[in-house]
Every structure is written in C-alpha cells, then in structure tokens.
PDB file of C-alpha atoms and ligand atoms in Angstrom:
ATOM      1  CA  MET A   1    -113.338 -94.905 163.104  1.00 42.00           C
ATOM      2  CA  GLU A   2    -114.948 -92.371 160.764  1.00 50.00           C
ATOM      3  CA  ASN A   3    -113.398 -88.927 160.849  1.00 48.00           C
ATOM      4  CA  ASN A   4    -115.608 -86.359 160.241  1.00 52.00           C
ATOM      5  CA  ARG A   5    -113.913 -83.341 161.806  1.00 53.00           C
ATOM      6  CA  ASP A   6    -114.252 -81.373 158.440  1.00 53.00           C
ATOM      7  CA  SER A   7    -117.605 -82.353 158.165  1.00 45.00           C
ATOM      8  CA  GLU A   8    -119.436 -78.959 158.579  1.00 48.00           C
ATOM      9  CA  LYS A   9    -118.427 -78.929 155.109  1.00 91.00           C
ATOM     10  CA  THR A  10    -119.781 -81.708 153.913  1.00 97.00           C
ATOM     11  CA  ILE A  11    -122.541 -82.198 152.028  1.00 98.00           C
ATOM     12  CA  ILE A  12    -124.163 -85.627 151.562  1.00 98.00           C
ATOM     13  CA  VAL A  13    -125.356 -86.269 148.045  1.00 98.00           C
ATOM     14  CA  GLY A  14    -127.885 -89.365 147.284  1.00 98.00           C
ATOM     15  CA  ALA A  15    -128.638 -90.465 144.031  1.00 98.00           C
ATOM     16  CA  THR A  16    -131.301 -92.765 143.462  1.00 98.00           C
ATOM     17  CA  GLY A  17    -132.826 -94.684 140.085  1.00 98.00           C
ATOM     18  CA  ALA A  18    -135.080 -91.785 138.548  1.00 98.00           C
ATOM     19  CA  SER A  19    -133.638 -90.069 135.334  1.00 98.00           C
ATOM     20  CA  GLY A  20    -131.484 -87.738 135.725  1.00 98.00           C
ATOM     21  CA  LEU A  21    -127.944 -89.465 136.649  1.00 98.00           C
ATOM     22  CA  PRO A  22    -125.618 -86.786 134.334  1.00 98.00           C
ATOM     23  CA  ILE A  23    -127.209 -83.979 136.848  1.00 98.00           C
ATOM     24  CA  LEU A  24    -125.555 -85.839 139.407  1.00 98.00           C
ATOM     25  CA  VAL A  25    -122.240 -86.445 137.598  1.00 98.00           C
ATOM     26  CA  GLN A  26    -122.282 -82.826 137.027  1.00 98.00           C
ATOM     27  CA  CYS A  27    -123.049 -81.637 140.904  1.00 98.00           C
ATOM     28  CA  LEU A  28    -120.004 -83.662 141.712  1.00 98.00           C
ATOM     29  CA  LYS A  29    -117.817 -81.766 139.202  1.00 98.00           C
ATOM     30  CA  ILE A  30    -119.162 -78.403 140.633  1.00 98.00           C
ATOM     31  CA  ILE A  31    -118.828 -79.349 144.180  1.00 97.00           C
ATOM     32  CA  LYS A  32    -115.211 -80.796 143.346  1.00 96.00           C
ATOM     33  CA  GLN A  33    -114.505 -77.191 142.243  1.00 95.00           C
ATOM     34  CA  ALA A  34    -116.037 -75.420 144.929  1.00 95.00           C
ATOM     35  CA  GLN A  35    -113.743 -74.071 148.046  1.00 92.00           C
ATOM     36  CA  GLY A  36    -114.062 -75.581 151.503  1.00 94.00           C
ATOM     37  CA  VAL A  37    -116.839 -78.241 150.749  1.00 96.00           C
ATOM     38  CA  ARG A  38    -116.751 -82.069 150.455  1.00 97.00           C
ATOM     39  CA  SER A  39    -119.002 -84.666 148.887  1.00 98.00           C
ATOM     40  CA  ALA A  40    -120.280 -88.072 150.373  1.00 98.00           C
ATOM     41  CA  LEU A  41    -122.005 -89.759 148.243  1.00 98.00           C
ATOM     42  CA  ILE A  42    -124.866 -92.767 148.873  1.00 98.00           C
ATOM     43  CA  MET A  43    -126.299 -94.370 145.732  1.00 98.00           C
ATOM     44  CA  THR A  44    -129.120 -96.956 145.758  1.00 98.00           C
ATOM     45  CA  ASP A  45    -128.756 -99.926 143.553  1.00 98.00           C
ATOM     46  CA  SER A  46    -131.712 -98.500 141.177  1.00 98.00           C
ATOM     47  CA  ALA A  47    -129.160 -95.404 140.588  1.00 98.00           C
ATOM     48  CA  LYS A  48    -126.189 -97.490 139.934  1.00 98.00           C
ATOM     49  CA  LEU A  49    -128.582 -99.497 137.079  1.00 98.00           C
ATOM     50  CA  THR A  50    -129.734 -95.966 135.638  1.00 98.00           C
ATOM     51  CA  LEU A  51    -126.526 -94.382 135.703  1.00 98.00           C
ATOM     52  CA  GLU A  52    -124.924 -97.121 133.540  1.00 98.00           C
ATOM     53  CA  HIS A  53    -128.221 -96.693 130.969  1.00 98.00           C
ATOM     54  CA  GLU A  54    -128.031 -92.998 131.164  1.00 98.00           C
ATOM     55  CA  THR A  55    -124.202 -91.937 130.893  1.00 97.00           C
ATOM     56  CA  GLY A  56    -122.272 -95.097 130.219  1.00 97.00           C
ATOM     57  CA  MET A  57    -120.145 -94.581 133.158  1.00 97.00           C
ATOM     58  CA  HIS A  58    -119.868 -97.171 135.721  1.00 97.00           C
ATOM     59  CA  TYR A  59    -120.508 -96.528 139.463  1.00 97.00           C
ATOM     60  CA  SER A  60    -116.621 -96.708 140.154  1.00 98.00           C
ATOM     61  CA  GLU A  61    -116.118 -93.713 137.889  1.00 98.00           C
ATOM     62  CA  VAL A  62    -118.658 -91.647 139.646  1.00 98.00           C
ATOM     63  CA  ALA A  63    -117.930 -92.511 143.183  1.00 98.00           C
ATOM     64  CA  ALA A  64    -113.986 -91.517 142.074  1.00 98.00           C
ATOM     65  CA  LEU A  65    -115.632 -87.702 141.536  1.00 98.00           C
ATOM     66  CA  ALA A  66    -116.720 -88.250 145.346  1.00 98.00           C
ATOM     67  CA  ASP A  67    -114.460 -87.069 148.305  1.00 97.00           C
ATOM     68  CA  GLN A  68    -116.217 -90.492 150.632  1.00 97.00           C
ATOM     69  CA  VAL A  69    -118.678 -93.043 149.274  1.00 98.00           C
ATOM     70  CA  TYR A  70    -120.894 -95.025 151.515  1.00 98.00           C
ATOM     71  CA  ASP A  71    -123.023 -98.083 150.541  1.00 98.00           C
ATOM     72  CA  GLN A  72    -126.435 -97.792 150.766  1.00 97.00           C
ATOM     73  CA  LYS A  73    -126.744-100.861 153.112  1.00 98.00           C
ATOM     74  CA  ASP A  74    -124.585 -99.685 155.240  1.00 98.00           C
ATOM     75  CA  ILE A  75    -127.002 -98.244 157.688  1.00 96.00           C
ATOM     76  CA  GLY A  76    -123.896 -98.021 160.896  1.00 96.00           C
ATOM     77  CA  ALA A  77    -122.218 -95.398 159.034  1.00 98.00           C
ATOM     78  CA  GLY A  78    -121.569 -91.996 159.753  1.00 97.00           C
ATOM     79  CA  PRO A  79    -124.735 -89.849 157.874  1.00 98.00           C
ATOM     80  CA  ALA A  80    -127.185 -92.344 159.837  1.00 98.00           C
ATOM     81  CA  SER A  81    -126.883 -90.460 163.070  1.00 97.00           C
ATOM     82  CA  GLY A  82    -127.033 -86.633 163.804  1.00 97.00           C
ATOM     83  CA  SER A  83    -124.002 -86.107 165.495  1.00 96.00           C
ATOM     84  CA  PHE A  84    -122.350 -86.403 162.327  1.00 95.00           C
ATOM     85  CA  LYS A  85    -122.336 -83.288 161.208  1.00 93.00           C
ATOM     86  CA  THR A  86    -122.782 -82.192 157.619  1.00 97.00           C
ATOM     87  CA  ALA A  87    -124.007 -78.762 155.568  1.00 97.00           C
ATOM     88  CA  GLY A  88    -127.105 -80.610 154.587  1.00 98.00           C
ATOM     89  CA  MET A  89    -128.106 -83.577 151.844  1.00 98.00           C
ATOM     90  CA  LEU A  90    -128.849 -83.463 147.981  1.00 98.00           C
ATOM     91  CA  ILE A  91    -130.731 -85.878 146.432  1.00 99.00           C
ATOM     92  CA  VAL A  92    -130.185 -86.200 142.968  1.00 98.00           C
ATOM     93  CA  PRO A  93    -132.313 -87.598 140.963  1.00 98.00           C
ATOM     94  CA  CYS A  94    -134.855 -88.173 143.870  1.00 99.00           C
ATOM     95  CA  SER A  95    -137.320 -91.154 142.902  1.00 98.00           C
ATOM     96  CA  MET A  96    -140.936 -91.007 143.522  1.00 98.00           C
ATOM     97  CA  LYS A  97    -140.411 -93.641 145.870  1.00 98.00           C
ATOM     98  CA  THR A  98    -137.744 -92.477 147.563  1.00 98.00           C
ATOM     99  CA  LEU A  99    -139.806 -89.305 147.982  1.00 98.00           C
ATOM    100  CA  ALA A 100    -142.292 -91.461 149.631  1.00 98.00           C
ATOM    101  CA  GLY A 101    -139.826 -92.952 151.698  1.00 98.00           C
ATOM    102  CA  ILE A 102    -138.486 -89.856 153.081  1.00 98.00           C
ATOM    103  CA  HIS A 103    -142.420 -88.616 153.108  1.00 98.00           C
ATOM    104  CA  SER A 104    -143.301 -91.305 155.704  1.00 98.00           C
ATOM    105  CA  GLY A 105    -140.149 -91.415 157.209  1.00 98.00           C
ATOM    106  CA  TYR A 106    -139.243 -95.176 156.361  1.00 98.00           C
ATOM    107  CA  ALA A 107    -135.710 -94.990 156.588  1.00 97.00           C
ATOM    108  CA  GLU A 108    -134.675 -98.543 155.107  1.00 96.00           C
ATOM    109  CA  ASN A 109    -131.570 -97.782 153.769  1.00 98.00           C
ATOM    110  CA  LEU A 110    -128.815 -95.636 154.683  1.00 98.00           C
ATOM    111  CA  LEU A 111    -130.032 -92.956 152.059  1.00 98.00           C
ATOM    112  CA  LEU A 112    -133.414 -92.799 153.532  1.00 98.00           C
ATOM    113  CA  ARG A 113    -131.923 -92.410 156.997  1.00 98.00           C
ATOM    114  CA  ALA A 114    -129.535 -90.056 156.103  1.00 98.00           C
ATOM    115  CA  ALA A 115    -132.602 -87.833 154.557  1.00 98.00           C
ATOM    116  CA  ASP A 116    -134.573 -88.197 157.618  1.00 98.00           C
ATOM    117  CA  VAL A 117    -131.811 -87.395 159.826  1.00 98.00           C
ATOM    118  CA  THR A 118    -130.774 -84.239 157.612  1.00 98.00           C
ATOM    119  CA  ILE A 119    -134.701 -83.251 158.157  1.00 98.00           C
ATOM    120  CA  LYS A 120    -134.794 -84.141 162.164  1.00 98.00           C
ATOM    121  CA  GLU A 121    -131.755 -82.013 162.772  1.00 97.00           C
ATOM    122  CA  GLN A 122    -133.126 -78.983 160.818  1.00 97.00           C
ATOM    123  CA  ARG A 123    -130.562 -79.038 158.032  1.00 97.00           C
ATOM    124  CA  PRO A 124    -131.003 -78.065 154.157  1.00 98.00           C
ATOM    125  CA  LEU A 125    -132.221 -80.955 152.089  1.00 98.00           C
ATOM    126  CA  VAL A 126    -132.769 -80.195 148.217  1.00 98.00           C
ATOM    127  CA  LEU A 127    -134.992 -82.732 146.669  1.00 99.00           C
ATOM    128  CA  ALA A 128    -134.097 -82.898 142.575  1.00 99.00           C
ATOM    129  CA  VAL A 129    -137.559 -85.062 142.300  1.00 98.00           C
ATOM    130  CA  ARG A 130    -138.257 -86.457 138.582  1.00 98.00           C
ATOM    131  CA  GLU A 131    -141.372 -88.105 137.448  1.00 98.00           C
ATOM    132  CA  THR A 132    -144.166 -87.122 134.741  1.00 98.00           C
ATOM    133  CA  PRO A 133    -146.817 -86.908 134.616  1.00 98.00           C
ATOM    134  CA  LEU A 134    -147.010 -86.726 138.143  1.00 98.00           C
ATOM    135  CA  SER A 135    -149.812 -88.413 140.504  1.00 98.00           C
ATOM    136  CA  PRO A 136    -151.639 -87.012 142.904  1.00 98.00           C
ATOM    137  CA  ILE A 137    -149.927 -88.942 145.570  1.00 98.00           C
ATOM    138  CA  HIS A 138    -146.130 -87.657 144.163  1.00 98.00           C
ATOM    139  CA  LEU A 139    -147.594 -84.117 144.342  1.00 98.00           C
ATOM    140  CA  ARG A 140    -149.119 -84.630 147.670  1.00 98.00           C
ATOM    141  CA  ASN A 141    -146.006 -86.029 148.795  1.00 98.00           C
ATOM    142  CA  MET A 142    -143.949 -82.746 147.479  1.00 98.00           C
ATOM    143  CA  GLN A 143    -146.183 -80.376 148.917  1.00 98.00           C
ATOM    144  CA  GLU A 144    -146.282 -81.757 152.273  1.00 98.00           C
ATOM    145  CA  LEU A 145    -142.447 -82.150 152.574  1.00 98.00           C
ATOM    146  CA  ALA A 146    -142.149 -78.534 150.928  1.00 98.00           C
ATOM    147  CA  MET A 147    -143.691 -77.140 154.312  1.00 98.00           C
ATOM    148  CA  ILE A 148    -140.963 -78.726 156.378  1.00 98.00           C
ATOM    149  CA  ARG A 149    -138.122 -75.937 157.263  1.00 95.00           C
ATOM    150  CA  GLY A 150    -134.987 -76.543 154.923  1.00 97.00           C
ATOM    151  CA  ILE A 151    -136.659 -78.878 152.425  1.00 98.00           C
ATOM    152  CA  HIS A 152    -136.214 -77.615 148.820  1.00 98.00           C
ATOM    153  CA  ILE A 153    -138.022 -79.390 146.255  1.00 98.00           C
ATOM    154  CA  ILE A 154    -135.977 -78.366 142.686  1.00 98.00           C
ATOM    155  CA  PRO A 155    -137.586 -80.652 140.220  1.00 98.00           C
ATOM    156  CA  PRO A 156    -134.608 -80.464 137.291  1.00 98.00           C
ATOM    157  CA  MET A 157    -136.565 -78.656 134.704  1.00 97.00           C
ATOM    158  CA  MET A 158    -135.564 -77.684 131.490  1.00 94.00           C
ATOM    159  CA  THR A 159    -134.508 -73.996 130.980  1.00 94.00           C
ATOM    160  CA  PHE A 160    -133.883 -72.118 127.883  1.00 95.00           C
ATOM    161  CA  TYR A 161    -133.653 -68.185 129.090  1.00 93.00           C
ATOM    162  CA  HIS A 162    -129.929 -68.545 129.320  1.00 93.00           C
ATOM    163  CA  LYS A 163    -129.711 -69.966 125.875  1.00 94.00           C
ATOM    164  CA  PRO A 164    -128.491 -73.334 125.813  1.00 95.00           C
ATOM    165  CA  GLU A 165    -126.591 -74.909 122.809  1.00 97.00           C
ATOM    166  CA  THR A 166    -125.891 -78.419 124.059  1.00 97.00           C
ATOM    167  CA  ILE A 167    -127.462 -80.836 126.661  1.00 97.00           C
ATOM    168  CA  GLU A 168    -124.398 -80.433 128.814  1.00 97.00           C
ATOM    169  CA  GLU A 169    -125.134 -76.632 129.244  1.00 97.00           C
ATOM    170  CA  MET A 170    -128.704 -77.505 130.364  1.00 97.00           C
ATOM    171  CA  THR A 171    -127.350 -79.950 132.689  1.00 98.00           C
ATOM    172  CA  TYR A 172    -124.677 -77.603 134.158  1.00 98.00           C
ATOM    173  CA  HIS A 173    -127.638 -74.560 134.704  1.00 97.00           C
ATOM    174  CA  VAL A 174    -129.864 -77.504 136.847  1.00 98.00           C
ATOM    175  CA  ALA A 175    -126.848 -78.766 138.715  1.00 98.00           C
ATOM    176  CA  ALA A 176    -125.915 -75.037 139.977  1.00 98.00           C
ATOM    177  CA  LYS A 177    -129.498 -74.209 140.687  1.00 97.00           C
ATOM    178  CA  LEU A 178    -129.683 -77.511 142.830  1.00 98.00           C
ATOM    179  CA  LEU A 179    -126.399 -76.418 144.937  1.00 98.00           C
ATOM    180  CA  GLU A 180    -127.312 -72.775 145.457  1.00 97.00           C
ATOM    181  CA  PRO A 181    -129.102 -73.717 148.808  1.00 97.00           C
ATOM    182  CA  PHE A 182    -125.753 -74.599 150.312  1.00 97.00           C
ATOM    183  CA  GLY A 183    -124.456 -71.802 149.154  1.00 96.00           C
ATOM    184  CA  ILE A 184    -121.893 -72.649 146.519  1.00 97.00           C
ATOM    185  CA  GLU A 185    -121.738 -70.504 143.134  1.00 94.00           C
ATOM    186  CA  ALA A 186    -121.051 -72.398 140.276  1.00 93.00           C
ATOM    187  CA  GLN A 187    -118.403 -70.888 138.428  1.00 92.00           C
ATOM    188  CA  ASP A 188    -120.259 -71.009 134.837  1.00 91.00           C
ATOM    189  CA  TYR A 189    -123.633 -70.361 136.041  1.00 93.00           C
ATOM    190  CA  ARG A 190    -125.519 -67.914 133.978  1.00 90.00           C
ATOM    191  CA  ARG A 191    -127.885 -66.103 136.102  1.00 89.00           C
ATOM    192  CA  TRP A 192    -130.803 -64.177 134.822  1.00 89.00           C
ATOM    193  CA  THR A 193    -129.912 -60.365 134.835  1.00 89.00           C
ATOM    194  CA  GLY A 194    -133.044 -58.794 133.078  1.00 91.00           C
ATOM    195  CA  LEU A 195    -133.819 -58.292 129.867  1.00 88.00           C
TER     196      LEU A 195
HETATM  197  C1  LIG B   1    -134.199 -95.977 132.952  1.00 95.94           C
HETATM  198  C2  LIG B   1    -134.994 -95.679 134.245  1.00 95.94           C
HETATM  199  C3  LIG B   1    -135.907 -94.300 134.389  1.00 95.94           C
HETATM  200  C4  LIG B   1    -136.273 -94.429 135.538  1.00 95.94           C
HETATM  201  N1  LIG B   1    -136.858 -92.967 135.584  1.00 95.94           N
HETATM  202  C5  LIG B   1    -137.468 -92.847 136.864  1.00 95.94           C
HETATM  203  C6  LIG B   1    -137.962 -91.640 137.047  1.00 95.94           C
HETATM  204  O1  LIG B   1    -137.983 -90.446 136.560  1.00 95.94           O
HETATM  205  N2  LIG B   1    -138.983 -91.378 138.534  1.00 95.94           N
HETATM  206  C7  LIG B   1    -139.326 -92.120 139.272  1.00 95.94           C
HETATM  207  O2  LIG B   1    -140.085 -91.809 140.408  1.00 95.94           O
HETATM  208  N3  LIG B   1    -138.707 -93.656 138.692  1.00 95.94           N
HETATM  209  C8  LIG B   1    -138.059 -93.447 137.835  1.00 95.94           C
HETATM  210  N4  LIG B   1    -137.260 -94.968 137.542  1.00 95.94           N
HETATM  211  C9  LIG B   1    -138.091 -95.954 138.539  1.00 95.94           C
HETATM  212  C10 LIG B   1    -137.137 -96.398 139.556  1.00 95.94           C
HETATM  213  O3  LIG B   1    -135.881 -96.457 139.499  1.00 95.94           O
HETATM  214  C11 LIG B   1    -137.253 -97.324 140.768  1.00 95.94           C
HETATM  215  O4  LIG B   1    -138.805 -97.036 141.279  1.00 95.94           O
HETATM  216  C12 LIG B   1    -136.913 -97.633 141.782  1.00 95.94           C
HETATM  217  O5  LIG B   1    -137.256 -98.843 142.615  1.00 95.94           O
HETATM  218  C13 LIG B   1    -136.351 -96.044 142.690  1.00 95.94           C
HETATM  219  O6  LIG B   1    -135.756 -96.892 143.758  1.00 95.94           O
HETATM  220  P1  LIG B   1    -134.560 -96.008 144.572  1.00 95.94           P
HETATM  221  O7  LIG B   1    -135.351 -94.957 144.918  1.00 95.94           O
HETATM  222  O8  LIG B   1    -134.182 -96.875 145.874  1.00 95.94           O
HETATM  223  O9  LIG B   1    -133.838 -95.565 143.979  1.00 95.94           O
HETATM  224  C14 LIG B   1    -136.525 -95.372 136.582  1.00 95.94           C
HETATM  225  C15 LIG B   1    -136.283 -96.359 136.380  1.00 95.94           C
HETATM  226  C16 LIG B   1    -135.459 -96.613 134.910  1.00 95.94           C
HETATM  227  C17 LIG B   1    -134.695 -98.123 134.689  1.00 95.94           C
END
C-alpha cells in the first residue's frame, strides 16, 4: 500500500515528449535541495525518448533524482485520486498533445489523470508548455486553461536580463520560475531588482 503521510508536501512532476528535458532535470535538482518538499515523477514514453536525445541521460538517472516514481500506465497509483494529497503538479516540458488532453479532460494515462485530479481538487498546476510556432488550437487550449484558478501557463522562454553566460544558467532561471508557484525559492535564482 502506498504511504502518503507527508504528501501535503509532495509535488507531482510530470514530463512529456516536448523539447526541454534539461529543464525537468534542473527542476528535480532544485526540489531535492529545497526543505520539506518531495517530488513524485511521472514521465511519458515520449519524454523518455526525448530525454535521451536532448540530454544523453537514461531514464533511470533522472528517476534517481526524484523521491518517488510512477509509471504512466499505472492508473491505479496514488496520484490518480484526489484523496492522495499533494501540493500540486508541474508538467515540464508540456507537449501540445498533453495540453490538449488536459484541456479536454481526456485522462488516458497517469500523467493526464493526475493533472485532471489537480484541477478538480483546485491545487496549483504549472504547465511549461513548449511548441513553436503556436497554432490557434494551441493558443485556444492555453487561453482557456489559463482562466481556471490554480493553473499557471509558464512557457520555458529564454531570458537575458540576468546576464546568463551558459545554457545551464538560462535553464536554471527557467526552472526557478517554474517552481515559484509552489513557494520554492531556488538558491541561485537571480531575481530582477531594478535597473
Ligand atoms: C526531439 C523531439 C522534440 C519534440 N518537441 C516537441 C515540442 O517542443 N512540443 C510538442 O508539443 N511536441 C514535441 N514533440 C512531439 C511529441 O513528443 C509528441 O507529440 C508526443 O506524442 C507527445 O506525447 P506525450 O505528450 O504523451 O509525451 C517532439 C518530439 C521529439 C522527438
């Protein structure tokens, strides 16, 4: 039986097959450093494929960064139910396919079901949606989901104002922004303090 005694502090971290898997890796590392929060990882099969392509890492290496791991096919697992308490869910990166699934309530795998549950329980849901260019369908799905309380549409966009010198610094900045809605302050996050 799954134990979810400390699950108020559990963030479900979903990952899909969109580009941006290095950001997932960074998010898991930041959660690991943060006090009083745990990560429960759900990766789709496409995410595992894109992970190897973009980072050279194997799924098992990323899974080792998470506190708990679920198979996307395990639709009987804790995150499939609202009675499994969590601090919300982050999907990084979030594909247009998964965005459409969330928009329509089509919960055909554990990741989509967990997102559906997060919405019905009115918990924070952060979507690091990634595609370019964006079609009217993508934009409609984002716009309509953004109207729901608790949903944060945070595309992983490049920023330059904090003067990043490496891709890693840029990735860190994006990851830190994605975790802000959960009250996590990343140690090396360089906030804007004015000119
Ligand atoms: C290298 C690579 C990069 C991709 N990048 C994106 C992307 O940025 N956005 C997107 O919506 N789909 C992207 N895709 C396509 C998705 O992986 C594909 O639609 C997949 O079915 C998504 O399934 P999932 O949401 O269940 O993970 C990419 C595919 C590959 C192989």
